[in-house]
Coordinates of C-alpha atoms and ligand atoms in Angstrom, one line a residue:
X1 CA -24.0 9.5 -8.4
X2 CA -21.1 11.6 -7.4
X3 CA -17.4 10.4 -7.8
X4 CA -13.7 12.5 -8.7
X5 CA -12.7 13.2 -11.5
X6 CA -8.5 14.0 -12.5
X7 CA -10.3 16.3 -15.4
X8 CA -6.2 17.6 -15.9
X9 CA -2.9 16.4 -14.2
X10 CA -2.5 18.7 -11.0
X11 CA -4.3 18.9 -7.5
X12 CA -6.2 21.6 -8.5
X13 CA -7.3 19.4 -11.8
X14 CA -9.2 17.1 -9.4
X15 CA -12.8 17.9 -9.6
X16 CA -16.4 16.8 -8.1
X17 CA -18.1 15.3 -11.0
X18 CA -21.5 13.7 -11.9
X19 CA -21.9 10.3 -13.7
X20 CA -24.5 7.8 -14.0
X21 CA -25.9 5.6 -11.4
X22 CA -24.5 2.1 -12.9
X23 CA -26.1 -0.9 -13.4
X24 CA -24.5 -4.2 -13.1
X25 CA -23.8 -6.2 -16.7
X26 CA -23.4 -10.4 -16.7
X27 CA -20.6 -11.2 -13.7
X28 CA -20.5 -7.7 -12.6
X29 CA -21.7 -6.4 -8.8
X30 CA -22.3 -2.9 -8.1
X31 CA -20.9 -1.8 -4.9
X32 CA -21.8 1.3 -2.8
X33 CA -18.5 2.5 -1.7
X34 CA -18.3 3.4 2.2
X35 CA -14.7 4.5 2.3
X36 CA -11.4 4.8 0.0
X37 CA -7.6 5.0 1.2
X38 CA -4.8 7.0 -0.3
X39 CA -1.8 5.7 -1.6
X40 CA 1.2 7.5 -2.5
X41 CA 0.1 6.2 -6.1
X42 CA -3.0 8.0 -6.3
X43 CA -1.3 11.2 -5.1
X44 CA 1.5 10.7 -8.3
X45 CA -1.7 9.8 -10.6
X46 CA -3.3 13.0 -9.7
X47 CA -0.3 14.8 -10.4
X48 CA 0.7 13.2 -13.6
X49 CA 3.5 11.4 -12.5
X50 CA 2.5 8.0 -12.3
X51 CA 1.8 7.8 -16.2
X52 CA 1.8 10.8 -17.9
X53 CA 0.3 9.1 -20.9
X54 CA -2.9 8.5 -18.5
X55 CA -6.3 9.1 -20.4
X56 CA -8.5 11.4 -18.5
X57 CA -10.9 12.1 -17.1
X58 CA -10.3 9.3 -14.5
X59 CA -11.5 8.5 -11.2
X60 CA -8.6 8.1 -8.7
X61 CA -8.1 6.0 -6.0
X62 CA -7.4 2.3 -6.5
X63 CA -8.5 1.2 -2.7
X64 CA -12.1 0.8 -1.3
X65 CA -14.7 -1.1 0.8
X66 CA -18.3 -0.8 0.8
X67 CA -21.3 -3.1 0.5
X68 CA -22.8 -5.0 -2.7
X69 CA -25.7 -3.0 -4.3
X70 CA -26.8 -5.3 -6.7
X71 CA -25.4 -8.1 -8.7
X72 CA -25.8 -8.8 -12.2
X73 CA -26.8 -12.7 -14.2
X74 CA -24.1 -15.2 -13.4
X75 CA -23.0 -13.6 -10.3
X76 CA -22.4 -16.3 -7.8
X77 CA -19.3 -14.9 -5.5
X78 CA -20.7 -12.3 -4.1
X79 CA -24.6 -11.0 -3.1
X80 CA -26.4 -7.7 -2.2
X81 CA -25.8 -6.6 1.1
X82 CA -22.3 -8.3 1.1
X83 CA -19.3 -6.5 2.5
X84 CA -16.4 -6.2 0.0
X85 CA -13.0 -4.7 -1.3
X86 CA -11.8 -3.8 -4.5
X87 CA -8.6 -5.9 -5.8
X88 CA -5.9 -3.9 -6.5
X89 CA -5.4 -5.4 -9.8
X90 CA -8.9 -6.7 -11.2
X91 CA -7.1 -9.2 -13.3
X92 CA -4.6 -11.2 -11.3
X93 CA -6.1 -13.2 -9.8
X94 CA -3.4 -15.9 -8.6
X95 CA -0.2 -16.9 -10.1
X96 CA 3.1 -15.4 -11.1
X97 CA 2.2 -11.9 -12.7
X98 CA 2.3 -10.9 -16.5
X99 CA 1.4 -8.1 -18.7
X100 CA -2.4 -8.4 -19.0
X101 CA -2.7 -9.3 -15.4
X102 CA -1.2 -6.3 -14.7
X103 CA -3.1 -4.1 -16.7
X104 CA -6.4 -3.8 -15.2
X105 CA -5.3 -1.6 -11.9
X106 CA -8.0 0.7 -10.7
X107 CA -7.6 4.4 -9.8
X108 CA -5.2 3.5 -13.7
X109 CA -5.6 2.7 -15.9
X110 CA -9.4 1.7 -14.6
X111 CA -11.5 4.1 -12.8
X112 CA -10.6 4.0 -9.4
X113 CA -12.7 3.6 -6.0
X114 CA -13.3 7.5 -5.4
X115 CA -17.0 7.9 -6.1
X116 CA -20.3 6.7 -4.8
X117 CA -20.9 3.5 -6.5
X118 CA -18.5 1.5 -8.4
X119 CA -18.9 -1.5 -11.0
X120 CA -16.6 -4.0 -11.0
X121 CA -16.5 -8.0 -12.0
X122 CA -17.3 -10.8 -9.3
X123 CA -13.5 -11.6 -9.5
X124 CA -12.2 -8.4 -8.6
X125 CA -13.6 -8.3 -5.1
X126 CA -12.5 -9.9 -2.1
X127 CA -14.5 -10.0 1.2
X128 CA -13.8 -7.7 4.4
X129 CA -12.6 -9.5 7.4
X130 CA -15.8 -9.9 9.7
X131 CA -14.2 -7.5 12.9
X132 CA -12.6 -4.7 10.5
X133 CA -15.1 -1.5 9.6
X134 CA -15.2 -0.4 5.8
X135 CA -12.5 2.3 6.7
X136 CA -10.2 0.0 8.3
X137 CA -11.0 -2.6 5.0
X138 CA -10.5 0.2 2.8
X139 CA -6.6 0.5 3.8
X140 CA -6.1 -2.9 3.0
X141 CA -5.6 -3.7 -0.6
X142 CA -2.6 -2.1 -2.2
X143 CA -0.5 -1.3 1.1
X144 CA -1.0 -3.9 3.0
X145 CA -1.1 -6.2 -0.1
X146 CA 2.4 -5.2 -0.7
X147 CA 4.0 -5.2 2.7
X148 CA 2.6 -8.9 3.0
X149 CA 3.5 -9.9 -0.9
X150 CA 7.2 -8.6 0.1
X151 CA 7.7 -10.2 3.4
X152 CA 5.4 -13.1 3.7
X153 CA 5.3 -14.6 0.6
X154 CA 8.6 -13.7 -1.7
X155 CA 10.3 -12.9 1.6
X156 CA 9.3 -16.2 3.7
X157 CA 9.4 -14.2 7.0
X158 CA 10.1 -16.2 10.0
X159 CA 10.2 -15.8 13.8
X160 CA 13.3 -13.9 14.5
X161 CA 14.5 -12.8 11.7
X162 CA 15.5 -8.8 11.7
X163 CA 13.2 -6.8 9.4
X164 CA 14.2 -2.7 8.8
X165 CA 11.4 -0.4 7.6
X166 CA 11.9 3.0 6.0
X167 CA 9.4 5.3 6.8
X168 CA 6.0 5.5 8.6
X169 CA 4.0 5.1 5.7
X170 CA 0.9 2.9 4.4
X171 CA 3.1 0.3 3.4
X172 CA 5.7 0.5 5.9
X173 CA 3.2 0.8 9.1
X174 CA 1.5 -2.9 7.5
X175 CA 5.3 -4.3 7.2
X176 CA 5.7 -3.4 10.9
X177 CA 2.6 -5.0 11.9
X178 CA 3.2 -8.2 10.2
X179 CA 6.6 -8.6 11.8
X180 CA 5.4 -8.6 14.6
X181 CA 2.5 -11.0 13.5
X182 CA 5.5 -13.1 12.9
X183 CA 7.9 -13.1 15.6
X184 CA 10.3 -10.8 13.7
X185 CA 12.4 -7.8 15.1
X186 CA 11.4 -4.5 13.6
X187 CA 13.7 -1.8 13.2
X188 CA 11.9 1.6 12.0
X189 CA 13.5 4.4 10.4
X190 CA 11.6 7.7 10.5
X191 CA 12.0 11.3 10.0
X192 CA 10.0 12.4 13.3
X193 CA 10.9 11.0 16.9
X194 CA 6.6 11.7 17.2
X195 CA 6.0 8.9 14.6
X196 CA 9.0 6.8 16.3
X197 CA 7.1 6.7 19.2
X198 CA 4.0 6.0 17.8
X199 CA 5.5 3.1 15.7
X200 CA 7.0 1.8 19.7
X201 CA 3.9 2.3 20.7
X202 CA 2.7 -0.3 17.9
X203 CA 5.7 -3.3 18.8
X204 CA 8.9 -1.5 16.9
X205 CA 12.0 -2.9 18.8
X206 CA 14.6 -0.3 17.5
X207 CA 14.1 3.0 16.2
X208 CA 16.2 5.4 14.3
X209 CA 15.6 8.6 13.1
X210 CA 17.1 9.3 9.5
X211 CA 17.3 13.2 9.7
X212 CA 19.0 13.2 12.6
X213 CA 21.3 10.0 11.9
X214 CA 21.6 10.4 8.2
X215 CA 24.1 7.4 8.0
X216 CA 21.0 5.4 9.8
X217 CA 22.6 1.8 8.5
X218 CA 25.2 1.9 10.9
X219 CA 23.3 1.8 14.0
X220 CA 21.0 -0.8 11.9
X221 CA 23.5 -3.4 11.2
X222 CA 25.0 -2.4 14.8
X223 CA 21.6 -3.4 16.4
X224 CA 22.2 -6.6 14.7
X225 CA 25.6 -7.2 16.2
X226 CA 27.5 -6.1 13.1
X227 CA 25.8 -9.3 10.7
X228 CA 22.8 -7.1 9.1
X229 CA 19.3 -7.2 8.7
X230 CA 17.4 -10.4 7.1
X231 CA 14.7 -8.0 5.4
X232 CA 14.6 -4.3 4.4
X233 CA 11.2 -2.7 3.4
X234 CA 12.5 -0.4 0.9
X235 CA 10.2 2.6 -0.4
X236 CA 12.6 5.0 -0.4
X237 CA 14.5 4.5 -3.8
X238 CA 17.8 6.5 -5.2
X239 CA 18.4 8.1 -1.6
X240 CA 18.3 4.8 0.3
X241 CA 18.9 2.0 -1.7
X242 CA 22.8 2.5 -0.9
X243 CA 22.2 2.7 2.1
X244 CA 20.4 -0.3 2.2
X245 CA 22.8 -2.2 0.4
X246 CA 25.3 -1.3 4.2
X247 CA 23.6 -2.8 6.4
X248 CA 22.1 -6.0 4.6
X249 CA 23.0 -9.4 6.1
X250 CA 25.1 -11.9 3.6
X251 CA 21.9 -13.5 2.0
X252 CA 19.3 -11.0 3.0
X253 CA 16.5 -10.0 0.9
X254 CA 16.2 -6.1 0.0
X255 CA 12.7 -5.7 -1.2
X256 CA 12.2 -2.8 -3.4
X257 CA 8.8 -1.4 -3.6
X258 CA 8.8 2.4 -3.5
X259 CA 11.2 5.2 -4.8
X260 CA 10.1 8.4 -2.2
X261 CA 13.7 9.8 -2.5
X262 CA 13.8 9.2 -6.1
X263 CA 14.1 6.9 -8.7
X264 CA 18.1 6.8 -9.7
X265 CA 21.0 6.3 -7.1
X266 CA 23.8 8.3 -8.8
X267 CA 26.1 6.5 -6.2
X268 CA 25.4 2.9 -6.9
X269 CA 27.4 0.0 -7.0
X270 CA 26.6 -3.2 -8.2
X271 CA 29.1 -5.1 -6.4
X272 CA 27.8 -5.3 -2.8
X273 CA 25.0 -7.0 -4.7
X274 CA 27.1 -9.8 -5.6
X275 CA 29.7 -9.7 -3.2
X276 CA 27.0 -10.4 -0.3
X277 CA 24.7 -12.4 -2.4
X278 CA 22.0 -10.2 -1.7
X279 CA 18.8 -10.2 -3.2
X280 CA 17.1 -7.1 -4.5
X281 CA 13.2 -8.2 -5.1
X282 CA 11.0 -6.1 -7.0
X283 CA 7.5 -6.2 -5.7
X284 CA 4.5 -5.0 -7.4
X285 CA 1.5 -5.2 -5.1
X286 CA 0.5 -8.8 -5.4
X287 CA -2.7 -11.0 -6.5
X288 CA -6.2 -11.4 -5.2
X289 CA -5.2 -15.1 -4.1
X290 CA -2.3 -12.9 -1.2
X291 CA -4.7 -10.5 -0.3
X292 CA -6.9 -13.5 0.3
X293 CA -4.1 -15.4 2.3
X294 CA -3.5 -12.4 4.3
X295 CA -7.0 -11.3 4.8
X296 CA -7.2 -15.3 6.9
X297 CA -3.8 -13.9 8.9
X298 CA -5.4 -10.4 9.5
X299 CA -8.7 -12.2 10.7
X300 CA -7.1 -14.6 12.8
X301 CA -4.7 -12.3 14.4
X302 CA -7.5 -9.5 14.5
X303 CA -5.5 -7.6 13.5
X304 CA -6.5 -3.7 13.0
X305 CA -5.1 -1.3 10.1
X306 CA -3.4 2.0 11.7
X307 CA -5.7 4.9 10.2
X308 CA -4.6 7.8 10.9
X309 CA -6.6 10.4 9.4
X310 CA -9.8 10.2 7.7
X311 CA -11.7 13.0 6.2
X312 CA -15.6 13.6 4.4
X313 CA -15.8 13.0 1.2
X314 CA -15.9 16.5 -0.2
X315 CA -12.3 17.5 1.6
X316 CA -10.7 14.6 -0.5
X317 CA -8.3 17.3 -2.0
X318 CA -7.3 18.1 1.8
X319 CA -6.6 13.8 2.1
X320 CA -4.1 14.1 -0.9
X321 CA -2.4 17.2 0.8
X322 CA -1.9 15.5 4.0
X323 CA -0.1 12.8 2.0
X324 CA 1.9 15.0 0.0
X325 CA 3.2 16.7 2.8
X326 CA 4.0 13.2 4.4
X327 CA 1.8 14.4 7.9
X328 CA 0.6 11.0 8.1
X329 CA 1.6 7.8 10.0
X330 CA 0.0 4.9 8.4
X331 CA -3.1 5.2 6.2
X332 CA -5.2 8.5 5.2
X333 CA -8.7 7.6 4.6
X334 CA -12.0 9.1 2.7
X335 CA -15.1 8.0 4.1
X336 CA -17.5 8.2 1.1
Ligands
NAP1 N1 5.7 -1.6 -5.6 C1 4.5 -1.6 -5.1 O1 3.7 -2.5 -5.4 C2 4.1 -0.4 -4.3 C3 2.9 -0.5 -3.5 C4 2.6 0.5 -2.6 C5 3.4 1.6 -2.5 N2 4.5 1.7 -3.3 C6 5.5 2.8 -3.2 O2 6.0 2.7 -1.9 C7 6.3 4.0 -1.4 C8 5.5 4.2 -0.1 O3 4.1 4.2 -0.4 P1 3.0 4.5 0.7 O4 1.7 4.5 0.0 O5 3.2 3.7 1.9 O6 3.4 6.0 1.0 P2 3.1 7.0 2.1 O7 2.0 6.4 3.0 O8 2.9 8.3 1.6 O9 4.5 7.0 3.0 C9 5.3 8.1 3.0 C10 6.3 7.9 4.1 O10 7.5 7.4 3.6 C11 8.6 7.8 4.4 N3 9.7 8.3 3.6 C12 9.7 9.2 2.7 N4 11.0 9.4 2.2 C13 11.8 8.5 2.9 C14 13.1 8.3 2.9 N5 14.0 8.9 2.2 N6 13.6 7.3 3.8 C15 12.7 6.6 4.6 N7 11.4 6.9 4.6 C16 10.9 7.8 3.8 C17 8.1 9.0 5.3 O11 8.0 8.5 6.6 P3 8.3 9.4 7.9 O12 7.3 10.5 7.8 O13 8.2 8.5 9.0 O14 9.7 9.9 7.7 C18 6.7 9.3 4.7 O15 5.8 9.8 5.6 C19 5.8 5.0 -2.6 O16 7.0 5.2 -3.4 C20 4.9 4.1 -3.3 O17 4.7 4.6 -4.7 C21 4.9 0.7 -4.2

């Protein structure tokens, strides 16, 4: 079967590469992978970023949907012919997170979803919602995982509250969909008035370009009548987390998931934190038990996954250079 292969760390290290049909061992399921989603993750694995201490060759990619080949002895969650994602992490499964749950992501330090077939164990698949195609189920669980990990459950999102999202991103684009799943006001920050529109278009109730208004948490805790936002979807890092910090409400929960700008604020303070009781909460994905929470929401809410590009399987280099360049507004997709 054919998958990718990061052979070296670099773009141009990502290579087409032959490897054996698998076969499914006790509890495992071989899936024939219909489509994959990029994450800003996969780009900074390919690169080397991510972990530099990666072993290679690895197949990127840790998100995909496609259908059950075969399963092997013992297998009693899932059947041929059934329609599945990956879990980000094949080992957490539910609970409060730890070191060995943690360790078995895919796309790293696992093989990833970026090839024909895949193996993985019964417990690290999760079934598509019934009205969403593999593409759309493909986007689902690392980005949308985390948006609904952050807000949902360490958040406890509720009707009204004020939620500010950086960016028009994988994760960020899910974060705006679920506030408005939930009755919240969505604020969105962007670097193009063309994705501002298109993030109206989806239920944003304020919009605020950052390039043009680099000081963006004014008008944000302005919008709020000077008190600050309950929730703030934070992917951008050193160069926003200041920011962030200005236009927090007393109380409000900062939820810090990505670090696009950078990784350390050379400006930071700590005393906002404590002086406003804010809460900065890390978030790392989350467990197959939320992605199986918010899969019932998605369902029920029928809700559909923004996809904004997909390409065929051989131009997955040109999928990672539209996310590098940041050309995307929600998720870029590989149909396999
Ligand atoms: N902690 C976790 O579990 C977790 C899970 C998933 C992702 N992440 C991290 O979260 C971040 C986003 O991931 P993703 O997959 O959603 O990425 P993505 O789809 O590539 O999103 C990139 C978008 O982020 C926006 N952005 C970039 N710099 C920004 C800044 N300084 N201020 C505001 N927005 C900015 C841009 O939006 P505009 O084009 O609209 O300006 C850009 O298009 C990455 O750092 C990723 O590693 C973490």
């Amino acid at each position: 079967m054919r998958a990718y292969e990061i052979q070296a760390f670099g773009l141009d290290g990502l290579k087409p590469a032959g490897r054996p049909d698998p076969q499914p061992g006790h509890g495992q399921a071989v899936v024939r992978v219909k489509a994959v989603s990029l994450n800003f993750r996969d780009y900074l694995m390919v690169k080397g970023q991510y972990n530099p201490k990666q072993k290679l060759p690895l197949i990127p990619c840790s998100d995909g949907a496609g259908e059950v080949l075969a399963v092997g002895p013992g297998v009693t969650r899932v059947k041929a012919g059934d329609r599945v994602m990956g879990n980000f992490s094949q080992t957490w499964l539910g609970g409060e997170p730890s070191r060995a749950k943690l360790g078995g992501t895919l796309g790293g330090p696992l093989d990833g979803m970026l090839a024909e077939q895949v193996t993985l164990n019964e417990e690290g698949l999760t079934h598509v919602p019934a009205h969403l195609s593999f593409t759309e189920a493909a986007s689902l669980p690392c980005a949308a995982v985390t948006a609904w990990h952050a807000l949902v459950v360490q958040g406890g999102l509720k009707a009204g509250d004020t939620v500010l999202i950086q960016g028009t991103g994988g994760v960020s684009i899910f974060a705006l969909q679920f506030a408005r799943m939930f009755g919240a006001r969505a604020i969105v920050t962007s670097s193009s008035d063309e994705k501002l529109a298109r993030a109206k278009e989806l239920g944003a109730d304020a919009l605020i370009n950052y390039k043009t208004t680099p000081d963006w948490e004014k008008p944000a805790r302005e919008l709020t009548g000077g008190v600050g936002v309950d929730h703030i979807i934070e992917v951008g890092g050193a160069g926003t987390l200041g920011k962030s910090l200005k236009c927090i409400r007393i109380g409000g929960v900062i939820h810090v998931i990505g670090v696009l700008s950078g990784v350390a604020p050379s400006d930071f303070s700590v005393i906002p934190i404590l002086m406003q009781n804010v809460r900065l909460q890390g978030v790392l994905v989350g467990s197959r038990d939320v992605f199986e929470q918010m899969n019932k929401a998605i369902a029920l809410h029928q809700m559909r996954p923004v996809v904004d590009r997909v390409f065929p399987f051989d131009q997955a280099r040109q999928a990672f250079e539209l996310m590098a360049a940041g050309g995307h507004f929600g998720k870029v997709a590989v149909e396999v």
